Coordinates of C-alpha atoms in Angstrom, one line a residue:
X1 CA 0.0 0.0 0.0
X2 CA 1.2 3.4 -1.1
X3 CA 1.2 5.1 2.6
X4 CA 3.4 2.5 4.3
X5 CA 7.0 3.9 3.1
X6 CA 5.5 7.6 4.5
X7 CA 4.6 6.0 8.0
X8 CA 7.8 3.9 8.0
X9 CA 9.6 7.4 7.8
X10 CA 7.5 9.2 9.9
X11 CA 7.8 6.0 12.6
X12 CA 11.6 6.0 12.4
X13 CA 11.2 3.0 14.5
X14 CA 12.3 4.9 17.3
X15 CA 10.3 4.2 20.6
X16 CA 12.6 6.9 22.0
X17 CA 15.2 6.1 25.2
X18 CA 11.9 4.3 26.9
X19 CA 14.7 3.1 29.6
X20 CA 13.2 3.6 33.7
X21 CA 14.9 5.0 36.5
X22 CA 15.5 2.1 39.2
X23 CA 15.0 4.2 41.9
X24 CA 14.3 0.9 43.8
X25 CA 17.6 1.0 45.0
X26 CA 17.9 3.9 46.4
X27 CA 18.8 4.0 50.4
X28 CA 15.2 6.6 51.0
X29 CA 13.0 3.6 49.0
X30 CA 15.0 0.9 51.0
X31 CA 14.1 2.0 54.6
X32 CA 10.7 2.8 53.4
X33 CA 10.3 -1.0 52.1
X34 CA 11.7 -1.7 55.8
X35 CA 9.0 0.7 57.3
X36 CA 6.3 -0.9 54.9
X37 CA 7.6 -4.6 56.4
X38 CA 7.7 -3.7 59.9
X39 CA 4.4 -2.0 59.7
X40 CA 2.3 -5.1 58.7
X41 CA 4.3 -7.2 60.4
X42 CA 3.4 -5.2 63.6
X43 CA -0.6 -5.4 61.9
X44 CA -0.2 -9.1 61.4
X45 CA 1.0 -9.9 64.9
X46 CA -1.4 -7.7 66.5
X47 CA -4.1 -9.1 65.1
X48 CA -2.7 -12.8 66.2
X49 CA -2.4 -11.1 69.8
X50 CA -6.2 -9.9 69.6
X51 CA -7.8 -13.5 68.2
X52 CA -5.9 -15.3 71.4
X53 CA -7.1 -12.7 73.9
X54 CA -10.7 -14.0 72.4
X55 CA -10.2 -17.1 72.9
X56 CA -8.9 -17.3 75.9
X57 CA -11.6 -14.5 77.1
X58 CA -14.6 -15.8 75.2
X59 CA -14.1 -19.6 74.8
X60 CA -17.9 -19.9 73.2
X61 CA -16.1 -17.9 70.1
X62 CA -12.6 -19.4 69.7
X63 CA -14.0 -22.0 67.1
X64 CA -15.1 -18.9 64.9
X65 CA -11.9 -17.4 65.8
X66 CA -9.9 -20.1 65.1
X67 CA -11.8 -20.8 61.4
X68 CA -11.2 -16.5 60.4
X69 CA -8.1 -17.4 61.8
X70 CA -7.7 -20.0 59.0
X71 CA -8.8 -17.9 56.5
X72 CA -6.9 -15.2 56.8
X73 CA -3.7 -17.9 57.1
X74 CA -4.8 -19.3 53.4
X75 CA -4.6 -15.7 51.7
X76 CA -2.0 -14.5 53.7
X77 CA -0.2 -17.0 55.3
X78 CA 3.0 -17.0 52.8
X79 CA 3.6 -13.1 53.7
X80 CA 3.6 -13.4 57.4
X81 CA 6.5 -16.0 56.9
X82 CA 8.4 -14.7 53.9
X83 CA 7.9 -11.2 55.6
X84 CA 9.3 -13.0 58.8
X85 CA 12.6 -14.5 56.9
X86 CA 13.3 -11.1 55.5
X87 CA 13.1 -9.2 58.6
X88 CA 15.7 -12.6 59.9
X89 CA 18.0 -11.9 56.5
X90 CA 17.8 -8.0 57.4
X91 CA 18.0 -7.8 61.5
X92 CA 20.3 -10.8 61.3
X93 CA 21.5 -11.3 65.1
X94 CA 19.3 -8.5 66.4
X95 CA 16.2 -10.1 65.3
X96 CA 15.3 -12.0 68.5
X97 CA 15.4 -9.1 70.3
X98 CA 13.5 -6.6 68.0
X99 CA 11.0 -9.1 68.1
X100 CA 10.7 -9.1 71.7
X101 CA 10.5 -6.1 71.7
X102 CA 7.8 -5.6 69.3
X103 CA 5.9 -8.4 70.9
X104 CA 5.9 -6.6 74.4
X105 CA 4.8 -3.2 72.7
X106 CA 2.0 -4.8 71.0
X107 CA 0.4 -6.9 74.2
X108 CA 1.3 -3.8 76.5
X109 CA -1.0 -1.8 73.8
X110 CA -3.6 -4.4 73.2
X111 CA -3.9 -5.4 76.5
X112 CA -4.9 -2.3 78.4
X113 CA -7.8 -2.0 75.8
X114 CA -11.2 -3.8 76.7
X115 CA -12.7 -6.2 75.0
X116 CA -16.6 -7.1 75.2
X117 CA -18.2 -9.7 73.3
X118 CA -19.6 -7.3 70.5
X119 CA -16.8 -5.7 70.1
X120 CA -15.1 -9.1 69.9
X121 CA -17.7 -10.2 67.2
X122 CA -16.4 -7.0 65.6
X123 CA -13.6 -7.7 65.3
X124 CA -13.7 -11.7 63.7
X125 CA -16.3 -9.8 61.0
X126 CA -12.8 -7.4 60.4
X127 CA -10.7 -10.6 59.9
X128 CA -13.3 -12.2 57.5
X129 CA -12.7 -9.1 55.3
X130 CA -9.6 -8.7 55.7
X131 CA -9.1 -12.4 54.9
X132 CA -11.2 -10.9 51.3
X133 CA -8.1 -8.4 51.3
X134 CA -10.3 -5.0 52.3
X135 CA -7.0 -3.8 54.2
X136 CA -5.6 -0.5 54.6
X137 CA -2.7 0.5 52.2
X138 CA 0.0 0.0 52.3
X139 CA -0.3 -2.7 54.3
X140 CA -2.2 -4.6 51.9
X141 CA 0.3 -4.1 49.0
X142 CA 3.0 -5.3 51.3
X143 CA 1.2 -8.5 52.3
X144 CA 0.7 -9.3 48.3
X145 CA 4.5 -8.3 47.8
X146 CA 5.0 -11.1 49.8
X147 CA 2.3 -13.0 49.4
X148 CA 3.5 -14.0 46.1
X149 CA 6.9 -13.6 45.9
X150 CA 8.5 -15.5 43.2
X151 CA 5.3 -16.0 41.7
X152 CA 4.1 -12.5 40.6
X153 CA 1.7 -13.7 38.3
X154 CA -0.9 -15.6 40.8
X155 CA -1.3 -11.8 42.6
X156 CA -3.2 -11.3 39.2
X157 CA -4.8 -14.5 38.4
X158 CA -6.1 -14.2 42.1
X159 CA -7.9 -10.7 41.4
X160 CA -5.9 -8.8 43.3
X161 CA -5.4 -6.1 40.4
X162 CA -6.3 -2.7 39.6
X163 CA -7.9 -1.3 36.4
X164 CA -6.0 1.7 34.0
X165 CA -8.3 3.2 31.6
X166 CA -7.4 5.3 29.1
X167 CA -10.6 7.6 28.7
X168 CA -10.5 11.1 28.5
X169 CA -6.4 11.1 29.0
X170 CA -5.1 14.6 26.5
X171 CA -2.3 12.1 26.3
X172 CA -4.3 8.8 24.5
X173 CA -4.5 11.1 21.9
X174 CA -8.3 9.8 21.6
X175 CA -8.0 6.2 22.0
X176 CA -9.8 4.3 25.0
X177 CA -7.3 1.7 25.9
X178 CA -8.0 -1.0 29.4
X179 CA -5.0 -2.1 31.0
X180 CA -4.8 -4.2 34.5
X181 CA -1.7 -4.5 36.6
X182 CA -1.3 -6.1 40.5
X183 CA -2.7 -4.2 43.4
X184 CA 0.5 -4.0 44.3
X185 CA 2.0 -2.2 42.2
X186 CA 1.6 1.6 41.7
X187 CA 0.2 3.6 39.5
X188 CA 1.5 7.0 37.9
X189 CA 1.1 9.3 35.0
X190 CA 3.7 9.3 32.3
X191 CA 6.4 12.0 32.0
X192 CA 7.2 11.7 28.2
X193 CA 5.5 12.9 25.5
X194 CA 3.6 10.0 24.3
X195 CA 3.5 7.9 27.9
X196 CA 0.2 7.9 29.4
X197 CA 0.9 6.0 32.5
X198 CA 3.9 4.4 34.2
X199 CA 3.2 1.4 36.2
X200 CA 6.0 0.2 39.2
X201 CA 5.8 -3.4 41.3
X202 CA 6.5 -3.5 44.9
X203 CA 4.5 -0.6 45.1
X204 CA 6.8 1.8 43.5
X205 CA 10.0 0.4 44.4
X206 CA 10.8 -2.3 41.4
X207 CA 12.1 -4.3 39.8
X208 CA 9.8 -4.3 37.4
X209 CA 8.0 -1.9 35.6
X210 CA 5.6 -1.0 33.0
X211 CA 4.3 1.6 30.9
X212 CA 1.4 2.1 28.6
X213 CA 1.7 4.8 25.1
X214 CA 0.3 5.6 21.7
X215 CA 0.9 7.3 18.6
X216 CA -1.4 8.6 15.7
X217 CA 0.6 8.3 12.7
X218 CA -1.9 10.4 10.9
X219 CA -1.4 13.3 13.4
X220 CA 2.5 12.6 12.8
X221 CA 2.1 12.3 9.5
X222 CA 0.6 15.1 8.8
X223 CA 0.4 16.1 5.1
X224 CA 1.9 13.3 3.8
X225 CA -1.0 11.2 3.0
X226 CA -3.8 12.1 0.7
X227 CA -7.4 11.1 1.8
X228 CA -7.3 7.8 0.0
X229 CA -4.3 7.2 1.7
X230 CA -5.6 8.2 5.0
X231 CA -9.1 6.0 4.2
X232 CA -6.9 2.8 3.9
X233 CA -4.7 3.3 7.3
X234 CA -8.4 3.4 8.9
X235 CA -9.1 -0.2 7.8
X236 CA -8.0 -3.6 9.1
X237 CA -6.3 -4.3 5.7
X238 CA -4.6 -1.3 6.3
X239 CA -3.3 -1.1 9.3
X240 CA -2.3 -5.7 8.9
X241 CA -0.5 -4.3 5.6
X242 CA 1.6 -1.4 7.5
X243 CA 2.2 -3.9 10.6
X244 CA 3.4 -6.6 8.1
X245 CA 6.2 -3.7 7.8
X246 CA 6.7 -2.3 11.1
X247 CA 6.7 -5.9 12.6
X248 CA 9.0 -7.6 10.6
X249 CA 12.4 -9.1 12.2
X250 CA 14.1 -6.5 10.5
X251 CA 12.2 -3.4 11.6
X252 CA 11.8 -4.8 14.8
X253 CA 15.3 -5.2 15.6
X254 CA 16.0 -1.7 14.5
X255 CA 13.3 -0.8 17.2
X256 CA 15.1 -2.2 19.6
X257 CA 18.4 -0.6 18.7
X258 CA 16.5 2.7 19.1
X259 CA 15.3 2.4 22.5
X260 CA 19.0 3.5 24.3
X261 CA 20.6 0.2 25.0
X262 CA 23.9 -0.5 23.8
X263 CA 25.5 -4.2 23.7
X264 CA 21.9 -4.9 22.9
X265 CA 21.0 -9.3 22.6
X266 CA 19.2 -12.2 23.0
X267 CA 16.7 -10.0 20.6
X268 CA 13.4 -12.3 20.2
X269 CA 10.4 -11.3 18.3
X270 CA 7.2 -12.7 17.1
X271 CA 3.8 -11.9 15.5
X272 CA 0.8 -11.9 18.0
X273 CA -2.9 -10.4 18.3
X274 CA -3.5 -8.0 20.4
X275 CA -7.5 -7.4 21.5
X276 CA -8.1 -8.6 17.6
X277 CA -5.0 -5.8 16.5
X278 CA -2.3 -7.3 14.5
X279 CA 0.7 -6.8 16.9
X280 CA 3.8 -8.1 17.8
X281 CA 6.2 -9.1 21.0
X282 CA 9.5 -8.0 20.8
X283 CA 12.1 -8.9 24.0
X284 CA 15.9 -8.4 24.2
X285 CA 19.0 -7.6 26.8
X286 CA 21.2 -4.5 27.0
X287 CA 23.0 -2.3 28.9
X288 CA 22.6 1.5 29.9
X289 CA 25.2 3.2 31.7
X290 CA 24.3 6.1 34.7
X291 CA 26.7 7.9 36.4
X292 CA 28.8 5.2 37.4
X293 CA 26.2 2.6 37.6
X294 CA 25.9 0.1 34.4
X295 CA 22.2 -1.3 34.2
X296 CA 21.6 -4.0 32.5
X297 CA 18.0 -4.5 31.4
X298 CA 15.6 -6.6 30.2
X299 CA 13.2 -5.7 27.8
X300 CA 9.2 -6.7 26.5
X301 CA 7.5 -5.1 24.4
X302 CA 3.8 -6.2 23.0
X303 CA 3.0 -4.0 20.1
X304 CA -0.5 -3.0 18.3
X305 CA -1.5 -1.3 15.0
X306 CA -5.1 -0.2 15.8
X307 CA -6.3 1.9 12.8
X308 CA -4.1 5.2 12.8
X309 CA -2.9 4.1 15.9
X310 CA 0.6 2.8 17.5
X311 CA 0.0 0.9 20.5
X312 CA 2.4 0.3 22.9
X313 CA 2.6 -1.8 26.5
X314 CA 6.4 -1.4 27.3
X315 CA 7.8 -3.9 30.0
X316 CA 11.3 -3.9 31.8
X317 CA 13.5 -4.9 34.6
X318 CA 17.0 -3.7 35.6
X319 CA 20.0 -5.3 37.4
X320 CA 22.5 -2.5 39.4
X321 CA 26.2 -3.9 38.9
X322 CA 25.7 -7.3 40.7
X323 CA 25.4 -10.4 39.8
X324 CA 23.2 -10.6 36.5
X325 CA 23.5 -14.1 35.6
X326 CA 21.3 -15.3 38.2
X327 CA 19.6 -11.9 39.7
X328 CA 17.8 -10.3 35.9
X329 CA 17.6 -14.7 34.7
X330 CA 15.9 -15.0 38.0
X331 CA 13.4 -12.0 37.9
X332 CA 12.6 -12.5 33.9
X333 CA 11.6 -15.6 35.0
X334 CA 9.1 -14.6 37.9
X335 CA 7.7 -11.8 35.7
X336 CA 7.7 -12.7 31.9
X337 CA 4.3 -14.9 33.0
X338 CA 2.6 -11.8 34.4
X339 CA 3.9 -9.4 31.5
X340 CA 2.1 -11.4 29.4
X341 CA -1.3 -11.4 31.6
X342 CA -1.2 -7.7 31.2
X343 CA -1.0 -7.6 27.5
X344 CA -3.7 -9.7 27.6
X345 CA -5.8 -7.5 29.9
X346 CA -5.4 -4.9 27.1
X347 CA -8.5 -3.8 25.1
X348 CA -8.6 -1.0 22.4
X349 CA -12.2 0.0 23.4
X350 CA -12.9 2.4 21.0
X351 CA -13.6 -0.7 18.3
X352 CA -16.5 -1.8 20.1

C-alpha cells in the first residue's frame, strides 16, 4: 500500500530512550520497604495477639476465631512468613530481640484496651474481610508483595489487580485503551510525550516496571498522506499491511536498537494479536550506563496497529552492577508470566 513507506519514515522505529529509573535502589525507598515490612508485620502480629485474647476471654467464640483465623492464614499466610525471613535476613543477630521487643509493645497496647463480646464479634467480621483483602494501604500491598513472591503472576490470576483506563487522557490522543496491573503495584502518570501511565511493582519500588503509550501516525504524518491514503490506514487491511512492515524481524530489531541500550542481545520477536490488532512481542537484553552505575536490562515489548494508531505496553526490569547471571535470569523468569497477563488485559475499546 502506497502510505506505508510515508509511516515507515514518519515511525523512524524509534520508541525513543523508553529506559526507567531504578529508583528501587535507592537508600530513601530501602528503609521505606523496611517501614512498609515492619508496619504489617506489627498489623499481622497484633491481630494474632487480639484473636488469642478472644479465645482465651470468650471460649464460646474461639471455634469462629480459630476458622477467620484459617482464612486469613490461606490468603495470607505465605507473607507473614516470607515477611518473617526477611526481617531474619535484614535484622540478622538483632532479630530475637527486636521481636521481643515488638511483641511486648504490641500486648502492653492491646492489653490495656477492653474487650466485650460485640466488640469481639467485631472484630472476627474485620478478619473475615480482611481475609477478602479489604485492608488499609500500604499494608495490603505489602502482604501481596509477599504473598507471592517468586510467583508475581498468581497476585493477578487471584484478582488482586487494579484497572487503568485510558478515557478522557489529553495524552491517549483519543483512544480508549483498558489495561490491568497487581494491586500492588503503583500507579503514575507518564512524564514523556507520548507515555500515558507508568506502572512500578513493589508498590513503586521495582524491579519491574511497566508503561502504557500511543501514537497517531496520521497526526504525525501530517500532510503526507492524501485522503485515500488516509481512508486505507483506517481499515484492518490497512493497518495488517503497514504492521506486516513495522513488525518484521528487520524493523523490529531496529526498534530495539532505538530504544537507548547499547550491547543490545538475546533479541526475540514474534507476530501476535492483540484485543483482535495485529501486533507483535518483541524482548531483548542490553546495557545503559548512569553515572557510574551500568544497568543492564531486560526488555518486553507487546505492540498493536489499531487503525491510525501505534500501540504500545512497554515492560522492563533492571539489574545495578551485581550479579546478573542469576539476579535479571531470576526475575525474567518470575515476571515474563505476568507481562504477558497484562497484555492480555489490554482492550482497544474504541472498536466496540
Amino acid at each position: 500500500m502506497s502510505f506505508i513507506p510515508k509511516l515507515i519514515i514518519i515511525i523512524g522505529l524509534a520508541i525513543g530512550h523508553l529506559t526507567f529509573s531504578n529508583s528501587a535502589y535507592t537508600q530513601e525507598l530501602q528503609n521505606s520497604f523496611y517501614v512498609d515490612i515492619n508496619q504489617s508485620m506489627g498489623f499481622i502480629m497484633g491481630q494474632n495477639f487480639s484473636l488469642n485474647r478472644i479465645k482465651t476471654e470468650y471460649p464460646e467464640l474461639a471455634t469462629r476465631a480459630m476458622i477467620v483465623e484459617s482464612h486469613f492464614k490461606k490468603s495470607f499466610g505465605n507473607a507473614e512468613k516470607n515477611m518473617d525471613n526477611e526481617l531474619r535476613r535484614i535484622l540478622e543477630d538483632q532479630y530475637s530481640e527486636y521481636m521481643s521487643t515488638v511483641d511486648e509493645s504490641i500486648s502492653g497496647s492491646l492489653n490495656s484496651q477492653k474487650i466485650n463480646h460485640s466488640l469481639a464479634l467485631q472484630f472476627l467480621d474485620e478478619i473475615e474481610m480482611r481475609a477478602k483483602g479489604v485492608i488499609p494501604s500500604p499494608i495490603l500491598e505489602t502482604l501481596l508483595i509477599y504473598q507471592f513472591a517468586g510467583y508475581p503472576q498468581n497476585e493477578f490470576l487471584q484478582g488482586y489487580k487494579s484497572k487503568y483506563l485510558t478515557v478522557g487522557h489529553l495524552k491517549s490522543k483519543g483512544i480508549d485503551l483498558q489495561v490491568e496491573y497487581p494491586k500492588s503495584w503503583s500507579s503514575r502518570e507518564g512524564n514523556r510525550p507520548n507515555v500515558i501511565q507508568f506502572f512500578s511493582s513493589n508498590n513503586g519500588r521495582g524491579p519491574a516496571y511497566a508503561l502504557v503509550m500511543t501514537r497517531d501516525l496520521l497526526a504525525e504524518a501530517q500532510d503526507l498522506l492524501t485522503s485515500k491514503e488516509k481512508a486505507v490506514l483506517k481499515t484492518y487491511e490497512g493497518s495488517q499491511a503497514l504492521a506486516d512492515e513495522i513488525f518484521s524481524k528487520n524493523s523490529l530489531r531496529e526498534m530495539a536498537e532505538e530504544v537507548g541500550l547499547y550491547n543490545v542481545r538475546e533479541m526475540k520477536s514474534k507476530r501476535i494479536i492483540i484485543d483482535r490488532w495485529p501486533g507483535a512481542m518483541l524482548e531483548f537484553i542490553g546495557e545503559q550506563q548512569r553515572l557510574d552505575l551500568v544497568v543492564t536490562m531486560y526488555t518486553r515489548m507487546y505492540l498493536a496497529i489499531y487503525e491510525n494508531y501505534l500501540i504500545t505496553l512497554h515492560c522492563q526490569l533492571g539489574e545495578f552492577n551485581g550479579d546478573i547471571d542469576n539476579n535479571l535470569k531470576q526475575n525474567i523468569s518470575e515476571y515474563t508470566p505476568l507481562f504477558h497477563l497484562m497484555a492480555n488485559s489490554l482492550i482497544i475499546q474504541n472498536q466496540y
